[in-house]
Amino acid sequence: MEAVIFIGLQATGKSSFYLARFFHSHIRINLDMLKTRRREELLLHACLAMQQSFVVDNTNPTAEERARYIPPARAAGFRIAGYYFESSLGDAIRRNSTRAPEAQVPVKAIGATRKKLQLPTPVEGFDALYTVRIAPAGGFEVAPWDGQPA
């Protein structure tokens, strides 16, 4: 059983990465789809009770926000993996502008997420941490987290 926590700005490839890597094995917990924290909490607890692997596909910019998932998953015996989606603010804003209008995030929201972004650390309870970058030729490059953004 695995709990995967995505960390990163909007428009950095998190949902596309989920589809490419976890769609067939992990339930997707995403606040954009669920709309309320209550619904998110219900789905999280259902995954824990069923021992179903899941991905939290939100920005999760602070250790405090990530802590809503890590301790309960650890208590239920899950392995915890974090994926930090590395991107400059400018690149995230540029990618956001190429989305369909209804899928675009306000630029101010991306900037606000960047201001509060805290890099993940093993001390939070992660068993493994990775860095994800959008590859120049498409797709993703994944590497073990070395504690520093490139």
PDB file of C-alpha atoms in Angstrom:
ATOM      1  CA  MET A   1       0.000   0.000   0.000  1.00  0.00           C
ATOM      2  CA  GLU A   2       1.375   3.363  -0.997  1.00  0.00           C
ATOM      3  CA  ALA A   3       0.369   6.947  -0.260  1.00  0.00           C
ATOM      4  CA  VAL A   4       1.801   9.348  -2.835  1.00  0.00           C
ATOM      5  CA  ILE A   5       1.842  13.066  -2.097  1.00  0.00           C
ATOM      6  CA  PHE A   6       2.404  15.498  -4.976  1.00  0.00           C
ATOM      7  CA  ILE A   7       4.035  18.839  -4.156  1.00  0.00           C
ATOM      8  CA  GLY A   8       4.314  21.723  -6.588  1.00  0.00           C
ATOM      9  CA  LEU A   9       2.892  24.760  -8.262  1.00  0.00           C
ATOM     10  CA  GLN A  10      -0.178  24.637 -10.435  1.00  0.00           C
ATOM     11  CA  ALA A  11       0.545  23.795 -14.114  1.00  0.00           C
ATOM     12  CA  THR A  12       3.682  21.765 -13.395  1.00  0.00           C
ATOM     13  CA  GLY A  13       2.391  18.446 -14.728  1.00  0.00           C
ATOM     14  CA  LYS A  14       1.018  16.807 -11.576  1.00  0.00           C
ATOM     15  CA  SER A  15      -2.248  15.553 -13.056  1.00  0.00           C
ATOM     16  CA  SER A  16      -0.566  14.455 -16.300  1.00  0.00           C
ATOM     17  CA  PHE A  17       2.048  12.585 -14.257  1.00  0.00           C
ATOM     18  CA  TYR A  18      -0.724  10.877 -12.283  1.00  0.00           C
ATOM     19  CA  LEU A  19      -2.326   9.712 -15.532  1.00  0.00           C
ATOM     20  CA  ALA A  20       0.996   8.473 -16.896  1.00  0.00           C
ATOM     21  CA  ARG A  21       2.285   6.714 -13.766  1.00  0.00           C
ATOM     22  CA  PHE A  22      -0.488   5.949 -11.292  1.00  0.00           C
ATOM     23  CA  PHE A  23      -3.872   5.868 -13.059  1.00  0.00           C
ATOM     24  CA  HIS A  24      -4.090   2.066 -13.124  1.00  0.00           C
ATOM     25  CA  SER A  25      -2.916   1.460  -9.566  1.00  0.00           C
ATOM     26  CA  HIS A  26      -3.779   4.411  -7.294  1.00  0.00           C
ATOM     27  CA  ILE A  27      -6.991   6.279  -6.478  1.00  0.00           C
ATOM     28  CA  ARG A  28      -6.675  10.008  -7.231  1.00  0.00           C
ATOM     29  CA  ILE A  29      -7.539  12.359  -4.382  1.00  0.00           C
ATOM     30  CA  ASN A  30      -7.885  15.828  -5.882  1.00  0.00           C
ATOM     31  CA  LEU A  31      -9.517  18.816  -4.242  1.00  0.00           C
ATOM     32  CA  ASP A  32     -10.363  20.393  -7.619  1.00  0.00           C
ATOM     33  CA  MET A  33     -12.605  17.405  -8.357  1.00  0.00           C
ATOM     34  CA  LEU A  34     -13.933  16.760  -4.853  1.00  0.00           C
ATOM     35  CA  LYS A  35     -14.622  20.466  -4.134  1.00  0.00           C
ATOM     36  CA  THR A  36     -14.563  20.274  -0.321  1.00  0.00           C
ATOM     37  CA  ARG A  37     -12.095  19.164   2.346  1.00  0.00           C
ATOM     38  CA  ARG A  38     -14.862  17.015   3.857  1.00  0.00           C
ATOM     39  CA  ARG A  39     -15.231  14.991   0.659  1.00  0.00           C
ATOM     40  CA  GLU A  40     -11.450  14.754   0.385  1.00  0.00           C
ATOM     41  CA  GLU A  41     -11.245  13.477   3.962  1.00  0.00           C
ATOM     42  CA  LEU A  42     -13.951  10.879   3.306  1.00  0.00           C
ATOM     43  CA  LEU A  43     -12.132   9.546   0.241  1.00  0.00           C
ATOM     44  CA  LEU A  44      -8.791   9.515   2.094  1.00  0.00           C
ATOM     45  CA  HIS A  45     -10.291   7.516   4.964  1.00  0.00           C
ATOM     46  CA  ALA A  46     -11.985   5.128   2.520  1.00  0.00           C
ATOM     47  CA  CYS A  47      -8.616   4.448   0.859  1.00  0.00           C
ATOM     48  CA  LEU A  48      -6.990   3.881   4.249  1.00  0.00           C
ATOM     49  CA  ALA A  49      -9.768   1.544   5.392  1.00  0.00           C
ATOM     50  CA  MET A  50      -9.654  -0.445   2.129  1.00  0.00           C
ATOM     51  CA  GLN A  51      -5.849  -0.457   2.103  1.00  0.00           C
ATOM     52  CA  GLN A  52      -6.025   1.092  -1.373  1.00  0.00           C
ATOM     53  CA  SER A  53      -3.000   2.954  -2.712  1.00  0.00           C
ATOM     54  CA  PHE A  54      -3.718   6.604  -3.513  1.00  0.00           C
ATOM     55  CA  VAL A  55      -2.214   9.812  -4.879  1.00  0.00           C
ATOM     56  CA  VAL A  56      -2.951  13.227  -3.396  1.00  0.00           C
ATOM     57  CA  ASP A  57      -2.919  15.365  -6.543  1.00  0.00           C
ATOM     58  CA  ASN A  58      -2.997  18.839  -4.987  1.00  0.00           C
ATOM     59  CA  THR A  59      -0.314  21.538  -4.692  1.00  0.00           C
ATOM     60  CA  ASN A  60       0.425  20.600  -1.041  1.00  0.00           C
ATOM     61  CA  PRO A  61       2.873  23.512  -0.700  1.00  0.00           C
ATOM     62  CA  THR A  62       3.471  23.403   3.068  1.00  0.00           C
ATOM     63  CA  ALA A  63       4.529  20.733   5.528  1.00  0.00           C
ATOM     64  CA  GLU A  64       1.371  21.540   7.483  1.00  0.00           C
ATOM     65  CA  GLU A  65      -0.838  20.771   4.487  1.00  0.00           C
ATOM     66  CA  ARG A  66       1.038  17.536   3.767  1.00  0.00           C
ATOM     67  CA  ALA A  67       0.606  16.512   7.421  1.00  0.00           C
ATOM     68  CA  ARG A  68      -3.129  16.039   6.841  1.00  0.00           C
ATOM     69  CA  TYR A  69      -2.235  12.884   4.848  1.00  0.00           C
ATOM     70  CA  ILE A  70       1.070  11.529   6.150  1.00  0.00           C
ATOM     71  CA  PRO A  71       0.289  10.578   9.782  1.00  0.00           C
ATOM     72  CA  PRO A  72      -3.012   8.812   8.992  1.00  0.00           C
ATOM     73  CA  ALA A  73      -1.392   6.908   6.109  1.00  0.00           C
ATOM     74  CA  ARG A  74       1.593   5.962   8.281  1.00  0.00           C
ATOM     75  CA  ALA A  75      -0.746   4.769  11.060  1.00  0.00           C
ATOM     76  CA  ALA A  76      -2.554   2.575   8.512  1.00  0.00           C
ATOM     77  CA  GLY A  77       0.722   0.966   7.420  1.00  0.00           C
ATOM     78  CA  PHE A  78       1.176   2.760   4.099  1.00  0.00           C
ATOM     79  CA  ARG A  79       4.534   3.538   2.500  1.00  0.00           C
ATOM     80  CA  ILE A  80       4.715   7.324   1.954  1.00  0.00           C
ATOM     81  CA  ALA A  81       6.295   8.748  -1.218  1.00  0.00           C
ATOM     82  CA  GLY A  82       6.583  12.434  -2.075  1.00  0.00           C
ATOM     83  CA  TYR A  83       7.011  13.807  -5.590  1.00  0.00           C
ATOM     84  CA  TYR A  84       8.217  17.408  -5.842  1.00  0.00           C
ATOM     85  CA  PHE A  85       7.344  18.951  -9.214  1.00  0.00           C
ATOM     86  CA  GLU A  86      10.157  21.331  -9.976  1.00  0.00           C
ATOM     87  CA  SER A  87       9.362  24.376 -12.093  1.00  0.00           C
ATOM     88  CA  SER A  88      10.100  28.054 -12.210  1.00  0.00           C
ATOM     89  CA  LEU A  89       7.215  30.431 -11.576  1.00  0.00           C
ATOM     90  CA  GLY A  90       7.542  31.734 -15.143  1.00  0.00           C
ATOM     91  CA  ASP A  91       7.344  28.260 -16.667  1.00  0.00           C
ATOM     92  CA  ALA A  92       4.276  27.389 -14.585  1.00  0.00           C
ATOM     93  CA  ILE A  93       2.545  30.606 -15.658  1.00  0.00           C
ATOM     94  CA  ARG A  94       3.449  29.939 -19.308  1.00  0.00           C
ATOM     95  CA  ARG A  95       2.101  26.363 -19.187  1.00  0.00           C
ATOM     96  CA  ASN A  96      -1.047  27.592 -17.421  1.00  0.00           C
ATOM     97  CA  SER A  97      -1.675  30.025 -20.283  1.00  0.00           C
ATOM     98  CA  THR A  98      -1.737  27.132 -22.764  1.00  0.00           C
ATOM     99  CA  ARG A  99      -4.532  25.345 -20.901  1.00  0.00           C
ATOM    100  CA  ALA A 100      -8.132  25.581 -22.027  1.00  0.00           C
ATOM    101  CA  PRO A 101      -9.660  28.755 -20.555  1.00  0.00           C
ATOM    102  CA  GLU A 102     -11.860  26.838 -18.111  1.00  0.00           C
ATOM    103  CA  ALA A 103      -8.805  24.935 -16.813  1.00  0.00           C
ATOM    104  CA  GLN A 104      -6.596  27.976 -16.263  1.00  0.00           C
ATOM    105  CA  VAL A 105      -5.681  29.017 -12.752  1.00  0.00           C
ATOM    106  CA  PRO A 106      -5.453  32.745 -11.905  1.00  0.00           C
ATOM    107  CA  VAL A 107      -1.822  33.871 -12.150  1.00  0.00           C
ATOM    108  CA  LYS A 108      -2.128  35.356  -8.647  1.00  0.00           C
ATOM    109  CA  ALA A 109      -2.965  31.897  -7.302  1.00  0.00           C
ATOM    110  CA  ILE A 110       0.198  30.414  -8.816  1.00  0.00           C
ATOM    111  CA  GLY A 111       2.246  33.242  -7.296  1.00  0.00           C
ATOM    112  CA  ALA A 112       0.588  32.751  -3.913  1.00  0.00           C
ATOM    113  CA  THR A 113       1.382  29.033  -3.973  1.00  0.00           C
ATOM    114  CA  ARG A 114       5.010  29.835  -4.856  1.00  0.00           C
ATOM    115  CA  LYS A 115       5.299  32.227  -1.886  1.00  0.00           C
ATOM    116  CA  LYS A 116       4.231  29.588   0.604  1.00  0.00           C
ATOM    117  CA  LEU A 117       6.012  26.624  -1.030  1.00  0.00           C
ATOM    118  CA  GLN A 118       8.149  24.685   1.453  1.00  0.00           C
ATOM    119  CA  LEU A 119      10.453  22.042   0.043  1.00  0.00           C
ATOM    120  CA  PRO A 120       9.667  18.554   1.354  1.00  0.00           C
ATOM    121  CA  THR A 121      11.965  16.778   3.808  1.00  0.00           C
ATOM    122  CA  PRO A 122      12.197  13.193   5.057  1.00  0.00           C
ATOM    123  CA  VAL A 123      11.498  14.502   8.583  1.00  0.00           C
ATOM    124  CA  GLU A 124       7.847  14.968   7.535  1.00  0.00           C
ATOM    125  CA  GLY A 125       7.497  11.175   7.379  1.00  0.00           C
ATOM    126  CA  PHE A 126       8.288  10.368   3.756  1.00  0.00           C
ATOM    127  CA  ASP A 127       9.834   6.969   3.043  1.00  0.00           C
ATOM    128  CA  ALA A 128      10.998   8.212  -0.367  1.00  0.00           C
ATOM    129  CA  LEU A 129      11.191  11.595  -2.091  1.00  0.00           C
ATOM    130  CA  TYR A 130      11.576  12.307  -5.798  1.00  0.00           C
ATOM    131  CA  THR A 131      11.975  15.305  -8.066  1.00  0.00           C
ATOM    132  CA  VAL A 132       9.856  15.425 -11.215  1.00  0.00           C
ATOM    133  CA  ARG A 133      10.626  17.678 -14.153  1.00  0.00           C
ATOM    134  CA  ILE A 134       8.847  17.996 -17.477  1.00  0.00           C
ATOM    135  CA  ALA A 135      11.336  16.634 -20.021  1.00  0.00           C
ATOM    136  CA  PRO A 136      12.324  18.898 -22.921  1.00  0.00           C
ATOM    137  CA  ALA A 137      11.141  16.300 -25.447  1.00  0.00           C
ATOM    138  CA  GLY A 138       7.920  15.601 -23.533  1.00  0.00           C
ATOM    139  CA  GLY A 139       7.140  13.204 -20.757  1.00  0.00           C
ATOM    140  CA  PHE A 140       8.776  13.377 -17.354  1.00  0.00           C
ATOM    141  CA  GLU A 141      12.182  13.014 -15.774  1.00  0.00           C
ATOM    142  CA  VAL A 142      12.104  11.523 -12.276  1.00  0.00           C
ATOM    143  CA  ALA A 143      15.098  11.455  -9.949  1.00  0.00           C
ATOM    144  CA  PRO A 144      15.624  10.715  -6.266  1.00  0.00           C
ATOM    145  CA  TRP A 145      15.256  13.904  -4.238  1.00  0.00           C
ATOM    146  CA  ASP A 146      18.595  15.323  -3.157  1.00  0.00           C
ATOM    147  CA  GLY A 147      17.085  18.031  -0.969  1.00  0.00           C
ATOM    148  CA  GLN A 148      17.819  20.861  -3.372  1.00  0.00           C
ATOM    149  CA  PRO A 149      15.916  22.175  -6.369  1.00  0.00           C
ATOM    150  CA  ALA A 150      18.002  22.323  -9.550  1.00  0.00           C
TER     151      ALA A 150
END
